[in-house]
Every structure is written in structure tokens, then in C-alpha cells.
Short mmCIF file of C-alpha atoms in Angstrom, two decimals:
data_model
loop_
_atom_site.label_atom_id
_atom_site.label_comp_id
_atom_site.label_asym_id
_atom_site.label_seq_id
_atom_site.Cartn_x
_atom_site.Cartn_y
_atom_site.Cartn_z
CA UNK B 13 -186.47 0.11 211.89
CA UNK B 14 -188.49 -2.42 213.77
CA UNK B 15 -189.69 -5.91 212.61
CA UNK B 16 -193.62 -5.46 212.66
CA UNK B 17 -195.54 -7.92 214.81
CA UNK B 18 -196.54 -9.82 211.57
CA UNK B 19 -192.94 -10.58 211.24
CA UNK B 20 -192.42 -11.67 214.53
CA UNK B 21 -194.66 -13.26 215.73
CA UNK B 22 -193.09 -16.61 214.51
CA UNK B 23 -189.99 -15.72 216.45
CA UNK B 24 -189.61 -15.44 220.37
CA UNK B 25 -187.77 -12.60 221.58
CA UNK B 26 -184.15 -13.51 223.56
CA UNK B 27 -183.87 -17.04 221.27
CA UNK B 28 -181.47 -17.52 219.14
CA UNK B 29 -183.49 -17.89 215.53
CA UNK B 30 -181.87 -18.71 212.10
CA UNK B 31 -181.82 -16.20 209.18
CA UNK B 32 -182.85 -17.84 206.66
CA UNK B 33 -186.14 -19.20 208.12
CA UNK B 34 -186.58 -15.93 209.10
CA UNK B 35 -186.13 -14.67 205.48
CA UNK B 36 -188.23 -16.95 204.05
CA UNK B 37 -191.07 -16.24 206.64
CA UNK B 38 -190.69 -12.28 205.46
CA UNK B 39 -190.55 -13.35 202.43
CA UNK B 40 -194.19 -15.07 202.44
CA UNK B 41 -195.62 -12.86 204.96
CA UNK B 42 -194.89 -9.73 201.61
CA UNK B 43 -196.26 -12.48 198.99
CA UNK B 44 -199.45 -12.60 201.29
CA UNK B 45 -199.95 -8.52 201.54
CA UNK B 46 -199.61 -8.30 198.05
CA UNK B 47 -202.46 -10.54 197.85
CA UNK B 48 -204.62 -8.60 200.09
CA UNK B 49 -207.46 -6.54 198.84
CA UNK B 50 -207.51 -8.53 195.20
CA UNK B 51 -210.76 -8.83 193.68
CA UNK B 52 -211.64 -12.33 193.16
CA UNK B 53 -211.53 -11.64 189.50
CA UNK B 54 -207.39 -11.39 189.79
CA UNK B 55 -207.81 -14.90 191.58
CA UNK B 56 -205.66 -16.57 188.22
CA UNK B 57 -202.90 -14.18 188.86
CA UNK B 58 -202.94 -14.16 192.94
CA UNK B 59 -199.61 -16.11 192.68
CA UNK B 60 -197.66 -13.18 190.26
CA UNK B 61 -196.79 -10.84 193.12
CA UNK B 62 -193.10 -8.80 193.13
CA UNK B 63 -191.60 -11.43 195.44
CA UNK B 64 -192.43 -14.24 193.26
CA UNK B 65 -191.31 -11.79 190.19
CA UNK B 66 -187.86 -11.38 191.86
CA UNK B 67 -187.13 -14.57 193.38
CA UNK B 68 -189.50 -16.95 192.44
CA UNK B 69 -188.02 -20.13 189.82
CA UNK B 70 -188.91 -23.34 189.09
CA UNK B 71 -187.72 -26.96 188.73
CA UNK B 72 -187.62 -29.55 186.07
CA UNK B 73 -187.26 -33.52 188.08
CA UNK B 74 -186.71 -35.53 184.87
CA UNK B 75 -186.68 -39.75 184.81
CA UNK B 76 -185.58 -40.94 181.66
CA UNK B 77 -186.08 -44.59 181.04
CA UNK B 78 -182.95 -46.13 179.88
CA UNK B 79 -184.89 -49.08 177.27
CA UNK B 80 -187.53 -47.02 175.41
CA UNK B 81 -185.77 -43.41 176.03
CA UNK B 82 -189.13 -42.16 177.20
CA UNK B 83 -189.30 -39.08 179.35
CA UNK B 84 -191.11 -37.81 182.56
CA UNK B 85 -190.76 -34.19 183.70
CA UNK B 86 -192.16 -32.74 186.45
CA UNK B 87 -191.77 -29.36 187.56
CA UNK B 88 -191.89 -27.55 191.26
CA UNK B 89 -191.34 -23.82 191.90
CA UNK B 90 -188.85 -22.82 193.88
CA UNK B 91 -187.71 -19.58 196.06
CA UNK B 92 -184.47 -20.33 197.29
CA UNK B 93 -181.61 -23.02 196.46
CA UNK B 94 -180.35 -25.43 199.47
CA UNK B 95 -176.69 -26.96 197.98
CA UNK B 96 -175.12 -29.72 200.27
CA UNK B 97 -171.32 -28.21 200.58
CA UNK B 98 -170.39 -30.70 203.09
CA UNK B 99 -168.44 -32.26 199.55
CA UNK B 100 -168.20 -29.30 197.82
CA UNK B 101 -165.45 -27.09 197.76
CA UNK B 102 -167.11 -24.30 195.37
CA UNK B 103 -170.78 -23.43 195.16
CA UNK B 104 -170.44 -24.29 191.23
CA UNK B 105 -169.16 -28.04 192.39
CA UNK B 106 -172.20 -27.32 194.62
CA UNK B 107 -174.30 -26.91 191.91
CA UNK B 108 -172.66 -29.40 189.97
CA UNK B 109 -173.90 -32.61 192.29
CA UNK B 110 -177.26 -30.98 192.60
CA UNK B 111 -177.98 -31.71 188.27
CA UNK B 112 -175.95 -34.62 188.76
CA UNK B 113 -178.22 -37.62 187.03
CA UNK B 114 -178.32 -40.65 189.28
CA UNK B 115 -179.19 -43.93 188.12
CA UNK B 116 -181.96 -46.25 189.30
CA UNK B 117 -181.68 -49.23 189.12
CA UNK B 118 -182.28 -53.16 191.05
CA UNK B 119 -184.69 -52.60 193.73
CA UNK B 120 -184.86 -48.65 192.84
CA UNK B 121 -185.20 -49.48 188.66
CA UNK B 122 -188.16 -47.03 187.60
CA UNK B 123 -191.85 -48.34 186.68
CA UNK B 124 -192.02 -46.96 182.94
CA UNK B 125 -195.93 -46.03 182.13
CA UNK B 126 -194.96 -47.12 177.86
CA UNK B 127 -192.85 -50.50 178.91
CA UNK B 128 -194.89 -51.72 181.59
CA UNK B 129 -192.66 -52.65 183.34
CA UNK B 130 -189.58 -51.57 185.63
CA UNK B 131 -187.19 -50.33 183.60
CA UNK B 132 -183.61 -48.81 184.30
CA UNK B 133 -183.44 -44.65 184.37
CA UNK B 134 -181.71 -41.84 184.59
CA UNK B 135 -183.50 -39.17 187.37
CA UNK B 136 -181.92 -35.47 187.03
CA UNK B 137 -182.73 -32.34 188.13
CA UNK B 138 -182.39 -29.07 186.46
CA UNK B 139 -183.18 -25.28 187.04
CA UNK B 140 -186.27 -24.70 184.53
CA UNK B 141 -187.17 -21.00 185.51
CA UNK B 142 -184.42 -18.59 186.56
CA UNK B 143 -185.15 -16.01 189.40
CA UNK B 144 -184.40 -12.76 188.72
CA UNK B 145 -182.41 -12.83 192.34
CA UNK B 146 -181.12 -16.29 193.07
CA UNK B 147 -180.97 -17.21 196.74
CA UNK B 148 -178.39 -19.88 197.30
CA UNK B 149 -178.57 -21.16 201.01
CA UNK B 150 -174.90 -23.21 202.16
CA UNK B 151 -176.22 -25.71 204.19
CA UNK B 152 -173.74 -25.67 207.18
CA UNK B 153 -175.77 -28.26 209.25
CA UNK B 154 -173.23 -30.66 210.27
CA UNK B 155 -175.66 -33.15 212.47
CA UNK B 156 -179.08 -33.41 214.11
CA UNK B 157 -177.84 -31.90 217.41
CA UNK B 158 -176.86 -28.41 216.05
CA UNK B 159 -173.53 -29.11 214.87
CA UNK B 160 -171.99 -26.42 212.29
CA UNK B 161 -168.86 -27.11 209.52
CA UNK B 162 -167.10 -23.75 209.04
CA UNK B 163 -165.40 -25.23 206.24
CA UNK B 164 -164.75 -22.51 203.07
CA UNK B 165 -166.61 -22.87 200.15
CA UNK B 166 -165.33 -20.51 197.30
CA UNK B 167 -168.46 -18.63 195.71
CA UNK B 168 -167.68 -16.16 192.97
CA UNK B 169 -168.51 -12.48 192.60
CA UNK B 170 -170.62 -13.58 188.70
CA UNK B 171 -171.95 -16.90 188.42
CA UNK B 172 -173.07 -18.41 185.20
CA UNK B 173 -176.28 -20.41 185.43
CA UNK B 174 -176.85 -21.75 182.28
CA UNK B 175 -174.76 -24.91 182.87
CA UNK B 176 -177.50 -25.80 185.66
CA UNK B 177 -180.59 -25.61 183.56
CA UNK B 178 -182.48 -27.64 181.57
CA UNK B 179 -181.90 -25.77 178.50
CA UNK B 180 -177.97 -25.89 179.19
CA UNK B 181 -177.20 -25.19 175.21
CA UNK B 182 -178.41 -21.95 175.47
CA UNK B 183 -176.55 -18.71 175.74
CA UNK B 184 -175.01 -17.63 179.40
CA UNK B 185 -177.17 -16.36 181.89
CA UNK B 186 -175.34 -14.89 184.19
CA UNK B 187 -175.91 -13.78 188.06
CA UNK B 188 -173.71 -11.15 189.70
CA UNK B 189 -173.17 -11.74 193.10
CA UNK B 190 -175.19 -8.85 195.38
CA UNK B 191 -175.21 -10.20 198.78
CA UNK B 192 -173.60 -12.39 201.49
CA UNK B 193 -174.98 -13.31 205.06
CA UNK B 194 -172.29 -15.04 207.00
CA UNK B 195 -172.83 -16.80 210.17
CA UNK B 196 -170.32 -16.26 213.04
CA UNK B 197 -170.68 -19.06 216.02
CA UNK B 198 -169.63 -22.70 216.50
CA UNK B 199 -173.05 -24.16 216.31
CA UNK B 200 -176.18 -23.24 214.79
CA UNK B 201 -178.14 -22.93 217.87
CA UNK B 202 -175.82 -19.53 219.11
CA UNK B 203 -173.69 -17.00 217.60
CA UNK B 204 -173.90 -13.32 215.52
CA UNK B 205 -175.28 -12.60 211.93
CA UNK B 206 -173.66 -10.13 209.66
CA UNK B 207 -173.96 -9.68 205.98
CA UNK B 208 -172.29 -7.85 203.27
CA UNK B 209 -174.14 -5.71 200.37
CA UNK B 210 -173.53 -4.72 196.96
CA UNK B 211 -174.29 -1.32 196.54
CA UNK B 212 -175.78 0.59 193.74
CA UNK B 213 -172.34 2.30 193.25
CA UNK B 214 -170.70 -0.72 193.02
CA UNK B 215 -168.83 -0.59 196.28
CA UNK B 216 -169.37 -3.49 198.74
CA UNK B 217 -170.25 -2.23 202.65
CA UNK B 218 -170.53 -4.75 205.60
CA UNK B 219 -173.25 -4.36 207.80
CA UNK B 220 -172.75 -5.46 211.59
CA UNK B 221 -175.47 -4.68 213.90
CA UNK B 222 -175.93 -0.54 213.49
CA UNK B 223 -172.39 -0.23 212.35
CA UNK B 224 -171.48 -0.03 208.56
CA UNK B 225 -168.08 -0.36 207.15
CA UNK B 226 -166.89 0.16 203.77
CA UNK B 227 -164.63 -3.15 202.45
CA UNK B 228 -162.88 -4.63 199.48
CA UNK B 229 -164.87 -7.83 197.31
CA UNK B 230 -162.09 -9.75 198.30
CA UNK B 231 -162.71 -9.92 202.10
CA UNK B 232 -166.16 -10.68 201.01
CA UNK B 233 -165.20 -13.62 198.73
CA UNK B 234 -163.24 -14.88 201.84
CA UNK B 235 -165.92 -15.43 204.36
CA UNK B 236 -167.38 -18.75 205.50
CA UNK B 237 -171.07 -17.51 203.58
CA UNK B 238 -174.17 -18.91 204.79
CA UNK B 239 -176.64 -16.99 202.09
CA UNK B 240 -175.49 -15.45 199.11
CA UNK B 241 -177.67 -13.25 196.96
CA UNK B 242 -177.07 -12.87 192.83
CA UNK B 243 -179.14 -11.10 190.46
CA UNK B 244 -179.32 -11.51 187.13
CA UNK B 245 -176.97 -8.90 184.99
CA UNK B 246 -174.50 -8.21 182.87
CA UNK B 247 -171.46 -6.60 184.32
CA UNK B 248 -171.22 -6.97 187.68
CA UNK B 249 -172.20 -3.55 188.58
CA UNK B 250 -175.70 -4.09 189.58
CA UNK B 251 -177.53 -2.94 185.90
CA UNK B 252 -180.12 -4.87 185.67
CA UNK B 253 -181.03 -6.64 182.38
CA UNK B 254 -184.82 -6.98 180.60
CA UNK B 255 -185.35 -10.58 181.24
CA UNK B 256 -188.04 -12.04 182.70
CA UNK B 257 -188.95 -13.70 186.24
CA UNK B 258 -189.74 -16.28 188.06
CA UNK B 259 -192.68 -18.84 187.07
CA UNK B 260 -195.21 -16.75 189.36
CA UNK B 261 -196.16 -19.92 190.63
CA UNK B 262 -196.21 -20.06 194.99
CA UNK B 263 -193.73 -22.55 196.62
CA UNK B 264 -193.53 -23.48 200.02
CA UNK B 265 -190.33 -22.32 200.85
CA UNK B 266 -188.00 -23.11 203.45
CA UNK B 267 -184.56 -24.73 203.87
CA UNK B 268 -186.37 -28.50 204.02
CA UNK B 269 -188.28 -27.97 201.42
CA UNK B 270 -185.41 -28.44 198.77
CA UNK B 271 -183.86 -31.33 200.79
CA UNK B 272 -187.31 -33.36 200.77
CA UNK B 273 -188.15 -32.94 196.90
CA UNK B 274 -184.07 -33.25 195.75
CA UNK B 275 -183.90 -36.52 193.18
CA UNK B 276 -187.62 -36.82 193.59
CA UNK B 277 -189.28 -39.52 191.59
CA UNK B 278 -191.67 -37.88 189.58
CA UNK B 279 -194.95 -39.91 190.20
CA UNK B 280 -196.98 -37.22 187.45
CA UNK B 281 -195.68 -35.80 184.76
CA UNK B 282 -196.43 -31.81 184.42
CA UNK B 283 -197.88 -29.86 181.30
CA UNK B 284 -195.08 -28.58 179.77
CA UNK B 285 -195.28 -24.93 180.62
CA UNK B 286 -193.70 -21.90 179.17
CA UNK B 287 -190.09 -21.32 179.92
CA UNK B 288 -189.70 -17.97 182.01
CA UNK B 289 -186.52 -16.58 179.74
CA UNK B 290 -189.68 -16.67 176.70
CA UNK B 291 -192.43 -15.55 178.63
CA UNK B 292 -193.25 -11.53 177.91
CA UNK B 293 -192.97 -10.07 181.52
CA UNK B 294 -191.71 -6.82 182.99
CA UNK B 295 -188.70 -6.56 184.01
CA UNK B 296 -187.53 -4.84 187.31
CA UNK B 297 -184.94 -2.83 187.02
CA UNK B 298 -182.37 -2.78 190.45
CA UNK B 299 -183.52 0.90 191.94
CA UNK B 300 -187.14 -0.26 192.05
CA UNK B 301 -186.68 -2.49 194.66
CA UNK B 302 -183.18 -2.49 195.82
CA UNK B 303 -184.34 -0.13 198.94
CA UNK B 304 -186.12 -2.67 200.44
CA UNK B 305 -184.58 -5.65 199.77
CA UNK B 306 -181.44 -3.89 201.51
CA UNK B 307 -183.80 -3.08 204.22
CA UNK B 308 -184.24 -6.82 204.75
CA UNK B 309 -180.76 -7.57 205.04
CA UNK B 310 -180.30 -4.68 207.65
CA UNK B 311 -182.89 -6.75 209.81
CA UNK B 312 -181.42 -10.53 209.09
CA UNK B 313 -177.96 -8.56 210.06
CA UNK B 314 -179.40 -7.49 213.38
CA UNK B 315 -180.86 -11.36 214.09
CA UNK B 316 -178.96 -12.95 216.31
CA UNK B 317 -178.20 -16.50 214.79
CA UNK B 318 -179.43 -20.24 215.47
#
């Protein structure tokens, strides 16, 4: 299987290129063939396409001011997750400093719209819309000139995302892990992709250039992950469950994209919109599009790295 020319012709052939911006650029490149050939009339839905339906989410930046108790939410869709590991030493400690509130305050004390004045607040952020697969991207960036940390960051095979989300007093919601690409080099300008994949069996296969090797979960909970892949279920086998996806709204994706809007103040406050979970939408079940999200994988595993 070759990459077609609308895939590539971002990327220069004999360059090292990373992964995930390649991902990300497939990614967009599907969104915009599903949009080809609509009839203007479909122009309100031109955003609910099956990659936004799988791994489309959303954001909810919240300032809370600290003297009235006032509230501004705004929210931001979302494709993939960029968590800052180089303090972490789990992805849910990961996650963990991502909600984390931070306080403004002195020169950085929030202008409140009902006090008129600037006012200590609280700023948070917290996952409004779950994905139905939730891309979680270890940044591994160590400095502007390419440098890498290798360091191990313990990622579990079923991750519960509730505890992220703005409506944290809910039931679980829980993500079993499907995926991991791993990076192998000592900077991110050179070295070798591989990844590992769920299959729908249940049995875990690493896939290294043409050559696929059956393994055990616990060689791929040891790696050094750069992506990991989880999709929403309920026993860690891959059966998928009827809830709904993503906000359907289109997000510039990429791994700054994340890193510019983190802690955001939120200058306008959003309609409140439906929450996703509530939202009557079709679920996809795993063997409707597991072929060719597996097929993606085989290509980022065939990538040589940056």
C-alpha cells in the first residue's frame, strides 16, 4: 500500500518527517474527501464527517472569578491531546496537570465583565466532548534544537476519563487502550517508527516496517510511547459501546495547536452547547472502521521518524 500523492505531497521523500504531523495531515486530507461532492444544502452538517465522528472532542476553558463566583466558558474542538510528560511520570498525572486550575492573579488578575473590574480567578480546563478514539500525543520535545527525553511514562491498557471532564461527577467513561506508536532515535530529527495494535481478537501484534510479530500487553505497556490510541469500551477487548461522538465541529489540528490554546483566557464566552455523551448520534461499532484505521498505522509504522 502506497501513500497517494494527496498524502504526500506535504512530505519530501528521503527526510526524516514526524508521525504525528503526518497523522494529523491524513487525518484532514479524509475530513476534506468526505466533504467532496456535498450539495450546498448539507453545508450545516459539512463538519459531521466519520473522522470528526471518531476522533473529534471538544474543550471547555473556564475562568471563574474568585469575588462574584461568576463564570466564563469557552469551548474549542479538539482532535488529538498534547500532555507535557517532561513532569509526569504517568499519562493520568499527565492528564492530571492539564485540568489543573491555575490562579490569576496581580498583574495576571482577570477583568470580570459583572464586577468591572479585575478580579482574582480560577482558569481550568476540562474535556467537554469525548472522542470516540482518544489520541493522546507524549510530547517528547526536549528543546528547540531537536532534542528528545526517552524518559518512561507509564500509560495503562483502560483509562478512565471521567476524572478529566467537565462533568467529572458523572459515571466512568472509560477508554481501552488500542494503539501505541513508539519512536526509536535519540533526537526527533532521525530515527525508526514502529507501533503496536490491538487486534479485533484481542491479541496485541507489533508492526515494524513489513514485518509483524505477535507480543504480550506487557512489552507494550513497557515502551517509551510517543502516540497512544484508546477507544471508548467496556472490557478491554475492543467491543465497542453505543455512545456518541465527537462535537462534529472542525479543529485545526496539530501538535501546536493544543500547546497555543492550553490555560487560554477565554476573551468570549461560548453558547452552551449540547454535551456529546446526550446528543442522539450513531454509534460506530469497531469492525466498521477498524480496517482502515489499522491501515493508517501500517503507513505511520513505515515513516521514518523526525
Amino acid at each position: 500500500m502506497e501513500p497517494s500523492k494527496i498524502l504526500t505531497g506535504a512530505f519530501h521523500r528521503q527526510k526524516q518527517e514526524d508521525a504525528h504531523e503526518f497523522l494529523m495531515f491524513t487525518l484532514n486530507a479524509m475530513h476534506e474527501a468526505c466533504l467532496q461532492g456535498r450539495k450546498p444544502s448539507e453545508e450545516s452538517s459539512k463538519d459531521s464527517t466519520p473522522i470528526y465522528e471518531i476522533f473529534g472532542g471538544s474543550w471547555r476553558s473556564q475562568v471563574r472569578c474568585l469575588q462574584c463566583q461568576g463564570t466564563s466558558d469557552a469551548f474549542s474542538p479538539f482532535l488529538d491531546v498534547l500532555l507535557d510528560i517532561h513532569e509526569a511520570h504517568s499519562v493520568k498525572q499527565a492528564l492530571e496537570y492539564l485540568v489543573k486550575a491555575e490562579e490569576l492573579c496581580g498583574e495576571n488578575a482577570y477583568f470580570c465583565d459583572h464586577c468591572q473590574e479585575k478580579t482574582p480567578a480560577l482558569k481550568s480546563l476540562a474535556i467537554q466532548g469525548a472522542s470516540k478514539v482518544l489520541l493522546l500525543v507524549l510530547n517528547r520535545s526536549s528543546d528547540s534544537a531537536g532534542g528528545k527525553t526517552d524518559r518512561k511514562v507509564r500509560y495503562p491498557e483502560s483509562l478512565d476519563l471521567r476524572p478529566y471532564m467537565s462533568q467529572s461527577n458523572r459515571g466512568p467513561l472509560v477508554y481501552a487502550l488500542y494503539a501505541v506508536l513508539v519512536h526509536a532515535g535519540a533526537t526527533c530529527h532521525s530515527g525508526h517508527y514502529f507501533c503496536y495494535v490491538r487486534a479485533g481478537n484481542g491479541k496485541w501484534y507489533k508492526m515494524d516496517d513489513s514485518t509483524v510479530t505477535r507480543c504480550e500487553v506487557a512489552s507494550v505497556l513497557s515502551e517509551s510511547a510517543y502516540l497512544l490510541f484508546y477507544v471508548q469500551g467496556t472490557d478491554g477487548r475492543g467491543d465497542s459501546v453505543n455512545r456518541p461522538v465527537g462535537t462534529g465541529n472542525k479543529a485545526h489540528a496539530g501538535k501546536g495547536w493544543q500547546k497555543k490554546h492550553k490555560r487560554r483566557s477565554c476573551v468570549q464566552a461560548a453558547e452552551p452547547r449540547r454535551e456529546p455523551e446526550e446528543a442522539a448520534a450513531q454509534a460506530k461499532s469497531l469492525d466498521q472502521w477498524k480496517h482502515d484505521f489499522i491501515s493508517i498505522l501500517s503507513i505511520l509504522g513505515r515513516v521514518d521518524s523526525a
